[in-house]
mmCIF file of N, CA, C and O in Angstrom:
data_model
loop_
_atom_site.group_PDB
_atom_site.id
_atom_site.type_symbol
_atom_site.label_atom_id
_atom_site.label_comp_id
_atom_site.label_asym_id
_atom_site.label_seq_id
_atom_site.Cartn_x
_atom_site.Cartn_y
_atom_site.Cartn_z
ATOM 1 N N MET I 161 7.666 11.913 -3.088
ATOM 2 C CA MET I 161 7.834 10.508 -3.297
ATOM 3 C C MET I 161 8.185 10.448 -4.659
ATOM 4 O O MET I 161 8.340 9.293 -5.190
ATOM 5 N N SER I 162 8.531 11.464 -5.416
ATOM 6 C CA SER I 162 8.942 11.036 -6.650
ATOM 7 C C SER I 162 10.497 10.643 -6.546
ATOM 8 O O SER I 162 10.402 10.010 -7.787
ATOM 9 N N ASN I 163 11.483 11.005 -5.673
ATOM 10 C CA ASN I 163 12.482 10.205 -5.749
ATOM 11 C C ASN I 163 12.725 8.811 -4.836
ATOM 12 O O ASN I 163 13.725 8.437 -4.867
ATOM 13 N N LEU I 164 11.440 8.528 -4.551
ATOM 14 C CA LEU I 164 11.744 6.961 -3.827
ATOM 15 C C LEU I 164 11.966 5.698 -4.775
ATOM 16 O O LEU I 164 11.317 5.938 -6.058
ATOM 17 N N SER I 165 12.504 4.792 -4.332
ATOM 18 C CA SER I 165 12.792 3.668 -5.105
ATOM 19 C C SER I 165 11.675 2.869 -5.100
ATOM 20 O O SER I 165 10.934 3.049 -4.380
ATOM 21 N N VAL I 166 11.355 1.843 -6.040
ATOM 22 C CA VAL I 166 10.657 0.703 -5.883
ATOM 23 C C VAL I 166 10.259 0.188 -4.747
ATOM 24 O O VAL I 166 9.425 -0.165 -4.071
ATOM 25 N N GLU I 167 11.276 -0.107 -4.242
ATOM 26 C CA GLU I 167 11.424 -0.984 -2.849
ATOM 27 C C GLU I 167 10.831 -0.209 -1.840
ATOM 28 O O GLU I 167 9.904 -0.298 -0.639
ATOM 29 N N GLN I 168 11.296 1.317 -1.837
ATOM 30 C CA GLN I 168 10.792 2.308 -0.658
ATOM 31 C C GLN I 168 9.091 2.232 -1.254
ATOM 32 O O GLN I 168 8.411 2.778 -0.094
ATOM 33 N N LEU I 169 8.970 2.501 -2.320
ATOM 34 C CA LEU I 169 7.402 2.842 -2.704
ATOM 35 C C LEU I 169 6.452 1.669 -1.905
ATOM 36 O O LEU I 169 5.457 1.481 -1.363
ATOM 37 N N TYR I 170 7.146 0.493 -2.356
ATOM 38 C CA TYR I 170 6.514 -0.625 -1.916
ATOM 39 C C TYR I 170 6.344 -0.938 -0.552
ATOM 40 O O TYR I 170 5.114 -1.206 0.383
ATOM 41 N N SER I 171 7.211 -0.269 0.300
ATOM 42 C CA SER I 171 6.941 -0.042 1.805
ATOM 43 C C SER I 171 6.038 0.978 2.214
ATOM 44 O O SER I 171 5.017 0.761 2.977
ATOM 45 N N VAL I 172 5.815 1.965 1.413
ATOM 46 C CA VAL I 172 4.528 2.787 1.589
ATOM 47 C C VAL I 172 3.477 2.281 1.024
ATOM 48 O O VAL I 172 2.110 2.464 1.634
ATOM 49 N N TYR I 173 3.139 1.671 0.243
ATOM 50 C CA TYR I 173 2.061 0.639 -0.506
ATOM 51 C C TYR I 173 1.502 -0.282 0.526
ATOM 52 O O TYR I 173 0.466 -0.138 0.815
ATOM 53 N N LEU I 174 2.476 -0.891 1.467
ATOM 54 C CA LEU I 174 2.043 -1.971 2.374
ATOM 55 C C LEU I 174 1.358 -1.111 3.524
ATOM 56 O O LEU I 174 0.581 -1.598 4.263
ATOM 57 N N ALA I 175 1.977 0.254 4.072
ATOM 58 C CA ALA I 175 1.421 0.627 5.026
ATOM 59 C C ALA I 175 -0.182 1.160 4.951
ATOM 60 O O ALA I 175 -0.949 1.066 5.708
ATOM 61 N N VAL I 176 -0.285 1.734 3.536
ATOM 62 C CA VAL I 176 -1.466 2.155 2.962
ATOM 63 C C VAL I 176 -2.497 1.202 2.716
ATOM 64 O O VAL I 176 -3.543 1.088 3.187
ATOM 65 N N ALA I 177 -1.741 -0.139 2.344
ATOM 66 C CA ALA I 177 -2.964 -1.079 2.154
ATOM 67 C C ALA I 177 -3.299 -1.951 3.606
ATOM 68 O O ALA I 177 -4.650 -2.030 3.681
ATOM 69 N N ARG I 178 -2.175 -1.811 4.658
ATOM 70 C CA ARG I 178 -2.983 -2.161 5.793
ATOM 71 C C ARG I 178 -3.590 -1.318 6.532
ATOM 72 O O ARG I 178 -4.743 -1.739 7.238
ATOM 73 N N ALA I 179 -3.694 -0.146 6.290
ATOM 74 C CA ALA I 179 -4.481 0.770 6.853
ATOM 75 C C ALA I 179 -5.953 0.791 6.303
ATOM 76 O O ALA I 179 -6.951 1.103 6.888
ATOM 77 N N ASP I 180 -5.781 0.737 4.945
ATOM 78 C CA ASP I 180 -7.062 0.552 4.410
ATOM 79 C C ASP I 180 -7.792 -0.676 4.991
ATOM 80 O O ASP I 180 -9.216 -0.644 4.815
ATOM 81 N N TRP I 181 -7.411 -1.778 4.641
ATOM 82 C CA TRP I 181 -7.850 -2.975 5.330
ATOM 83 C C TRP I 181 -8.262 -3.017 6.479
ATOM 84 O O TRP I 181 -9.630 -3.456 6.832
ATOM 85 N N LEU I 182 -7.371 -2.366 7.199
ATOM 86 C CA LEU I 182 -8.201 -2.316 8.558
ATOM 87 C C LEU I 182 -9.686 -1.411 8.996
ATOM 88 O O LEU I 182 -10.457 -1.588 9.522
ATOM 89 N N TRP I 183 -9.381 -0.232 8.050
ATOM 90 C CA TRP I 183 -10.533 0.551 7.850
ATOM 91 C C TRP I 183 -12.014 -0.107 7.382
ATOM 92 O O TRP I 183 -12.750 -0.125 8.002
ATOM 93 N N ARG I 184 -11.577 -1.049 6.333
ATOM 94 C CA ARG I 184 -12.813 -2.000 5.792
ATOM 95 C C ARG I 184 -13.146 -2.614 6.379
ATOM 96 O O ARG I 184 -14.426 -2.994 6.675
ATOM 97 N N ARG I 185 -12.407 -3.373 7.177
ATOM 98 C CA ARG I 185 -12.706 -4.372 8.390
ATOM 99 C C ARG I 185 -13.617 -4.066 9.225
ATOM 100 O O ARG I 185 -14.308 -4.775 9.630
ATOM 101 N N ARG I 186 -13.044 -2.768 9.877
ATOM 102 C CA ARG I 186 -14.012 -2.242 11.100
ATOM 103 C C ARG I 186 -15.320 -1.847 10.466
ATOM 104 O O ARG I 186 -16.383 -2.014 10.990
ATOM 105 N N ALA I 187 -15.526 -1.282 9.305
ATOM 106 C CA ALA I 187 -16.386 -0.784 8.742
ATOM 107 C C ALA I 187 -17.554 -1.759 8.615
ATOM 108 O O ALA I 187 -18.814 -1.597 8.520
ATOM 109 N N VAL I 188 -17.242 -3.180 7.941
ATOM 110 C CA VAL I 188 -17.900 -4.711 8.030
ATOM 111 C C VAL I 188 -18.211 -4.899 9.390
ATOM 112 O O VAL I 188 -19.396 -5.494 9.496
ATOM 113 N N TYR I 189 -17.203 -5.528 10.058
ATOM 114 C CA TYR I 189 -17.290 -6.212 11.297
ATOM 115 C C TYR I 189 -17.388 -5.354 12.474
ATOM 116 O O TYR I 189 -17.673 -6.217 13.700
ATOM 117 N N GLY I 190 -16.955 -4.354 12.824
ATOM 118 C CA GLY I 190 -17.006 -3.349 13.947
ATOM 119 C C GLY I 190 -16.121 -3.877 14.768
ATOM 120 O O GLY I 190 -14.704 -4.279 14.296
ATOM 121 N N ALA I 191 -16.468 -4.180 15.786
ATOM 122 C CA ALA I 191 -15.393 -4.738 17.147
ATOM 123 C C ALA I 191 -15.520 -5.855 16.873
ATOM 124 O O ALA I 191 -14.828 -6.814 17.812
ATOM 125 N N THR I 192 -16.504 -6.660 16.443
ATOM 126 C CA THR I 192 -16.378 -8.142 16.259
ATOM 127 C C THR I 192 -15.659 -8.830 15.374
ATOM 128 O O THR I 192 -15.006 -8.537 14.629
ATOM 129 N N THR I 193 -14.694 -9.965 15.984
ATOM 130 C CA THR I 193 -13.803 -10.764 15.038
ATOM 131 C C THR I 193 -14.461 -11.336 13.885
ATOM 132 O O THR I 193 -15.435 -11.811 14.056
ATOM 133 N N PRO I 194 -13.869 -11.042 12.765
ATOM 134 C CA PRO I 194 -14.373 -11.718 11.564
ATOM 135 C C PRO I 194 -14.590 -13.084 11.651
ATOM 136 O O PRO I 194 -13.546 -13.731 12.073
ATOM 137 N N PRO I 195 -15.132 -13.691 11.101
ATOM 138 C CA PRO I 195 -15.071 -15.336 11.078
ATOM 139 C C PRO I 195 -13.703 -15.783 10.273
ATOM 140 O O PRO I 195 -13.400 -14.955 9.641
ATOM 141 N N PRO I 196 -13.546 -17.092 10.761
ATOM 142 C CA PRO I 196 -11.962 -17.534 10.109
ATOM 143 C C PRO I 196 -11.967 -17.479 8.486
ATOM 144 O O PRO I 196 -12.917 -18.018 8.037
ATOM 145 N N GLY I 197 -11.039 -17.121 7.843
ATOM 146 C CA GLY I 197 -10.790 -17.215 6.575
ATOM 147 C C GLY I 197 -11.376 -15.731 5.919
ATOM 148 O O GLY I 197 -11.367 -15.213 4.767
ATOM 149 N N HIS I 198 -12.122 -14.973 6.835
ATOM 150 C CA HIS I 198 -12.925 -13.616 6.206
ATOM 151 C C HIS I 198 -11.964 -12.220 6.438
ATOM 152 O O HIS I 198 -11.154 -12.613 7.412
ATOM 153 N N ALA I 199 -12.175 -11.243 5.273
ATOM 154 C CA ALA I 199 -11.158 -10.457 5.609
ATOM 155 C C ALA I 199 -9.433 -10.726 6.234
ATOM 156 O O ALA I 199 -9.219 -9.879 6.862
ATOM 157 N N GLU I 200 -8.934 -11.575 5.483
ATOM 158 C CA GLU I 200 -7.777 -11.531 5.669
ATOM 159 C C GLU I 200 -6.924 -10.428 4.862
ATOM 160 O O GLU I 200 -7.284 -9.939 4.033
ATOM 161 N N PHE I 201 -5.663 -10.164 5.573
ATOM 162 C CA PHE I 201 -4.768 -9.032 4.917
ATOM 163 C C PHE I 201 -3.894 -9.642 4.022
ATOM 164 O O PHE I 201 -3.162 -10.556 4.171
ATOM 165 N N ARG I 202 -3.803 -9.472 2.610
ATOM 166 C CA ARG I 202 -3.601 -9.988 1.353
ATOM 167 C C ARG I 202 -2.822 -8.891 0.434
ATOM 168 O O ARG I 202 -3.563 -8.475 -0.693
ATOM 169 N N PRO I 203 -1.994 -8.178 0.752
ATOM 170 C CA PRO I 203 -1.012 -7.365 -0.181
ATOM 171 C C PRO I 203 -0.567 -7.662 -0.934
ATOM 172 O O PRO I 203 -0.365 -9.310 -1.237
ATOM 173 N N LEU I 204 -0.510 -7.125 -2.397
ATOM 174 C CA LEU I 204 0.508 -7.254 -3.234
ATOM 175 C C LEU I 204 1.854 -7.944 -3.043
ATOM 176 O O LEU I 204 2.342 -7.495 -2.118
ATOM 177 N N ALA I 205 2.240 -9.196 -3.649
ATOM 178 C CA ALA I 205 3.666 -9.581 -3.372
ATOM 179 C C ALA I 205 4.670 -8.347 -3.980
ATOM 180 O O ALA I 205 4.140 -7.843 -4.815
ATOM 181 N N PHE I 206 5.728 -8.236 -3.434
ATOM 182 C CA PHE I 206 6.703 -7.349 -4.090
ATOM 183 C C PHE I 206 7.103 -7.458 -5.658
ATOM 184 O O PHE I 206 6.889 -6.684 -6.341
ATOM 185 N N PRO I 207 7.156 -8.898 -6.073
ATOM 186 C CA PRO I 207 7.150 -8.855 -7.575
ATOM 187 C C PRO I 207 6.229 -8.786 -8.503
ATOM 188 O O PRO I 207 6.221 -7.934 -9.670
ATOM 189 N N VAL I 208 4.740 -8.567 -7.868
ATOM 190 C CA VAL I 208 3.422 -8.259 -8.616
ATOM 191 C C VAL I 208 3.530 -6.504 -8.730
ATOM 192 O O VAL I 208 3.497 -5.879 -9.739
ATOM 193 N N PHE I 209 4.012 -6.015 -7.771
ATOM 194 C CA PHE I 209 3.750 -4.591 -7.516
ATOM 195 C C PHE I 209 5.254 -4.026 -8.150
ATOM 196 O O PHE I 209 4.626 -3.297 -8.890
ATOM 197 N N LYS I 210 6.277 -4.613 -8.227
ATOM 198 C CA LYS I 210 7.182 -3.928 -9.375
ATOM 199 C C LYS I 210 6.877 -4.333 -10.567
ATOM 200 O O LYS I 210 6.946 -3.276 -11.343
ATOM 201 N N LEU I 211 6.154 -5.297 -11.336
ATOM 202 C CA LEU I 211 5.959 -5.507 -12.170
ATOM 203 C C LEU I 211 4.455 -4.372 -12.722
ATOM 204 O O LEU I 211 4.626 -3.604 -13.805
ATOM 205 N N ARG I 212 3.607 -4.159 -11.807
ATOM 206 C CA ARG I 212 2.949 -2.961 -12.027
ATOM 207 C C ARG I 212 3.757 -1.428 -12.350
ATOM 208 O O ARG I 212 3.117 -0.771 -12.977
ATOM 209 N N MET I 213 4.615 -1.595 -11.132
ATOM 210 C CA MET I 213 5.326 0.027 -11.240
ATOM 211 C C MET I 213 5.994 -0.138 -13.045
ATOM 212 O O MET I 213 6.175 0.969 -13.392
ATOM 213 N N ASP I 214 6.793 -0.936 -13.283
ATOM 214 C CA ASP I 214 7.404 -1.232 -14.563
ATOM 215 C C ASP I 214 6.212 -0.930 -16.006
ATOM 216 O O ASP I 214 6.505 -0.273 -16.609
ATOM 217 N N THR I 215 5.119 -1.535 -15.290
ATOM 218 C CA THR I 215 4.044 -1.389 -16.443
ATOM 219 C C THR I 215 3.938 0.190 -16.822
ATOM 220 O O THR I 215 3.388 0.677 -17.758
ATOM 221 N N VAL I 216 3.448 0.525 -15.335
ATOM 222 C CA VAL I 216 2.827 2.020 -15.331
ATOM 223 C C VAL I 216 3.694 2.759 -15.939
ATOM 224 O O VAL I 216 3.685 4.023 -16.411
ATOM 225 N N ALA I 217 5.048 2.639 -15.877
ATOM 226 C CA ALA I 217 5.978 3.626 -16.338
ATOM 227 C C ALA I 217 6.165 3.785 -17.700
ATOM 228 O O ALA I 217 6.759 4.610 -18.330
ATOM 229 N N SER I 218 5.267 2.726 -18.447
ATOM 230 C CA SER I 218 5.636 2.859 -19.903
ATOM 231 C C SER I 218 4.107 3.644 -20.423
ATOM 232 O O SER I 218 4.028 4.016 -21.697
ATOM 233 N N VAL I 219 3.155 4.289 -19.442
ATOM 234 C CA VAL I 219 2.097 4.911 -20.022
ATOM 235 C C VAL I 219 2.750 6.312 -19.519
ATOM 236 O O VAL I 219 3.261 6.719 -18.560
ATOM 237 N N LEU I 220 2.211 7.383 -20.678
ATOM 238 C CA LEU I 220 2.232 8.823 -20.495
ATOM 239 C C LEU I 220 2.068 9.256 -18.773
ATOM 240 O O LEU I 220 0.938 8.896 -18.580
ATOM 241 N N ARG I 221 3.362 9.688 -18.068
ATOM 242 C CA ARG I 221 2.872 10.408 -16.468
ATOM 243 C C ARG I 221 2.212 9.493 -16.005
ATOM 244 O O ARG I 221 1.889 9.579 -14.610
ATOM 245 N N GLY I 222 2.336 8.080 -16.188
ATOM 246 C CA GLY I 222 1.720 6.799 -15.312
ATOM 247 C C GLY I 222 2.287 6.686 -14.101
ATOM 248 O O GLY I 222 1.846 6.575 -13.030
ATOM 249 N N ASP I 223 3.733 6.858 -14.147
ATOM 250 C CA ASP I 223 4.676 6.848 -12.725
ATOM 251 C C ASP I 223 4.479 7.932 -11.880
ATOM 252 O O ASP I 223 4.225 7.787 -10.765
ATOM 253 N N THR I 224 4.339 9.036 -12.276
ATOM 254 C CA THR I 224 3.890 10.612 -11.530
ATOM 255 C C THR I 224 2.382 10.075 -10.810
ATOM 256 O O THR I 224 2.204 10.762 -10.106
ATOM 257 N N ILE I 225 1.672 9.766 -11.777
ATOM 258 C CA ILE I 225 0.320 9.683 -11.478
ATOM 259 C C ILE I 225 0.177 8.713 -10.289
ATOM 260 O O ILE I 225 -0.469 8.931 -8.951
ATOM 261 N N LEU I 226 0.820 7.157 -10.539
ATOM 262 C CA LEU I 226 0.790 6.445 -9.347
ATOM 263 C C LEU I 226 1.203 6.899 -8.228
ATOM 264 O O LEU I 226 0.807 6.382 -6.836
ATOM 265 N N ARG I 227 2.551 7.556 -8.320
ATOM 266 C CA ARG I 227 3.004 8.301 -7.083
ATOM 267 C C ARG I 227 2.445 9.243 -6.281
ATOM 268 O O ARG I 227 2.377 9.123 -5.024
ATOM 269 N N GLU I 228 1.810 9.961 -7.026
ATOM 270 C CA GLU I 228 0.753 11.144 -6.564
ATOM 271 C C GLU I 228 -0.267 10.350 -5.745
ATOM 272 O O GLU I 228 -0.946 10.781 -4.468
ATOM 273 N N ARG I 229 -0.894 9.271 -6.082
ATOM 274 C CA ARG I 229 -1.930 8.820 -5.599
ATOM 275 C C ARG I 229 -1.737 8.068 -4.515
ATOM 276 O O ARG I 229 -2.292 8.044 -3.092
ATOM 277 N N LEU I 230 -0.567 7.186 -4.432
ATOM 278 C CA LEU I 230 -0.126 6.855 -3.212
ATOM 279 C C LEU I 230 0.357 7.806 -2.017
ATOM 280 O O LEU I 230 -0.134 7.675 -0.833
ATOM 281 N N SER I 231 0.623 9.228 -2.595
ATOM 282 C CA SER I 231 1.052 10.085 -1.553
ATOM 283 C C SER I 231 -0.353 10.457 -0.819
ATOM 284 O O SER I 231 -0.284 10.642 0.229
ATOM 285 N N ARG I 232 -1.384 10.611 -1.615
ATOM 286 C CA ARG I 232 -2.756 11.082 -1.284
ATOM 287 C C ARG I 232 -3.289 10.073 -0.327
ATOM 288 O O ARG I 232 -3.660 10.625 0.638
ATOM 289 N N GLN I 233 -3.247 8.810 -0.508
ATOM 290 C CA GLN I 233 -3.698 7.705 0.285
ATOM 291 C C GLN I 233 -2.892 7.665 1.598
ATOM 292 O O GLN I 233 -3.472 7.687 2.535
ATOM 293 N N ALA I 234 -1.634 7.688 1.384
ATOM 294 C CA ALA I 234 -0.915 7.973 2.733
ATOM 295 C C ALA I 234 -1.404 8.950 3.816
ATOM 296 O O ALA I 234 -1.372 8.977 4.822
ATOM 297 N N SER I 235 -1.578 10.313 2.755
ATOM 298 C CA SER I 235 -1.987 11.259 3.663
ATOM 299 C C SER I 235 -3.402 11.115 4.374
ATOM 300 O O SER I 235 -3.428 11.538 5.397
ATOM 301 N N ALA I 236 -4.177 10.859 3.387
ATOM 302 C CA ALA I 236 -5.737 10.480 3.893
ATOM 303 C C ALA I 236 -5.446 9.512 5.162
ATOM 304 O O ALA I 236 -6.545 9.486 6.115
ATOM 305 N N TYR I 237 -4.605 8.485 5.092
ATOM 306 C CA TYR I 237 -4.775 7.478 6.393
ATOM 307 C C TYR I 237 -3.838 7.686 7.218
ATOM 308 O O TYR I 237 -3.566 7.189 8.595
ATOM 309 N N GLY I 238 -3.143 9.121 7.387
ATOM 310 C CA GLY I 238 -2.226 9.440 8.298
ATOM 311 C C GLY I 238 -0.863 8.784 8.448
ATOM 312 O O GLY I 238 -0.488 8.868 9.472
ATOM 313 N N ILE I 239 -0.358 8.416 7.152
ATOM 314 C CA ILE I 239 0.828 7.583 7.269
ATOM 315 C C ILE I 239 1.970 8.551 7.165
ATOM 316 O O ILE I 239 2.197 8.768 6.097
ATOM 317 N N ASP I 240 2.860 8.151 8.369
ATOM 318 C CA ASP I 240 4.165 8.809 7.813
ATOM 319 C C ASP I 240 4.906 8.221 7.070
ATOM 320 O O ASP I 240 5.650 7.040 7.175
ATOM 321 N N ILE I 241 5.403 8.639 5.777
ATOM 322 C CA ILE I 241 6.192 8.002 4.970
ATOM 323 C C ILE I 241 7.564 7.459 5.285
ATOM 324 O O ILE I 241 7.832 6.189 4.899
ATOM 325 N N ALA I 242 8.242 8.302 6.032
ATOM 326 C CA ALA I 242 9.668 7.776 6.442
ATOM 327 C C ALA I 242 9.493 6.611 7.421
ATOM 328 O O ALA I 242 10.334 5.905 7.528
ATOM 329 N N SER I 243 8.647 6.535 8.084
ATOM 330 C CA SER I 243 8.295 5.681 9.249
ATOM 331 C C SER I 243 7.988 4.501 8.592
ATOM 332 O O SER I 243 8.111 3.245 8.941
ATOM 333 N N ALA I 244 6.801 4.455 7.811
ATOM 334 C CA ALA I 244 6.422 3.265 6.780
ATOM 335 C C ALA I 244 8.094 2.891 6.244
ATOM 336 O O ALA I 244 7.996 1.346 6.183
ATOM 337 N N MET I 245 8.732 3.393 5.557
ATOM 338 C CA MET I 245 10.132 2.870 5.027
ATOM 339 C C MET I 245 10.788 2.287 6.163
ATOM 340 O O MET I 245 11.374 0.828 5.818
ATOM 341 N N THR I 246 11.174 2.996 7.317
ATOM 342 C CA THR I 246 11.918 2.336 8.497
ATOM 343 C C THR I 246 11.378 0.947 8.991
ATOM 344 O O THR I 246 11.997 0.048 9.232
ATOM 345 N N ILE I 247 10.092 1.090 9.141
ATOM 346 C CA ILE I 247 9.380 -0.078 9.706
ATOM 347 C C ILE I 247 9.515 -1.599 8.778
ATOM 348 O O ILE I 247 9.929 -2.332 9.327
ATOM 349 N N GLN I 248 9.315 -1.218 7.526
ATOM 350 C CA GLN I 248 9.471 -2.104 6.406
ATOM 351 C C GLN I 248 10.740 -2.285 6.206
ATOM 352 O O GLN I 248 10.803 -3.963 6.297
ATOM 353 N N SER I 249 11.678 -1.966 6.277
ATOM 354 C CA SER I 249 13.204 -2.146 6.241
ATOM 355 C C SER I 249 13.496 -2.990 7.499
ATOM 356 O O SER I 249 14.481 -3.941 7.376
ATOM 357 N N GLN I 250 12.886 -2.663 8.788
ATOM 358 C CA GLN I 250 13.150 -3.577 9.826
ATOM 359 C C GLN I 250 12.578 -4.808 9.994
ATOM 360 O O GLN I 250 13.273 -5.796 10.339
ATOM 361 N N ALA I 251 11.606 -4.711 9.426
ATOM 362 C CA ALA I 251 10.742 -6.352 9.100
ATOM 363 C C ALA I 251 11.696 -7.197 8.042
ATOM 364 O O ALA I 251 11.209 -8.357 8.246
ATOM 365 N N ALA I 252 12.313 -6.766 7.381
ATOM 366 C CA ALA I 252 12.797 -7.552 6.270
ATOM 367 C C ALA I 252 14.268 -8.088 6.708
ATOM 368 O O ALA I 252 14.408 -8.367 7.709
#
């Protein structure tokens, strides 16, 4: 993950965010469909994600720590990083 571009990291972030959202939604609602307007998937927009990446780069080891955390989260949710980048590039 250390050599991925911000665009590629955003793809991984989206996959992690979606997996986390699904897990949390299942934890709260189970198999029941949430009421309208509840538990909507609202990931960060790319410009906001890029701003955060630029900001964290100014902190000592901030970029490395963020990339490691994203990698751990992807692993915890069973996300294949290469697949996440492919899916996002096809969606664009």
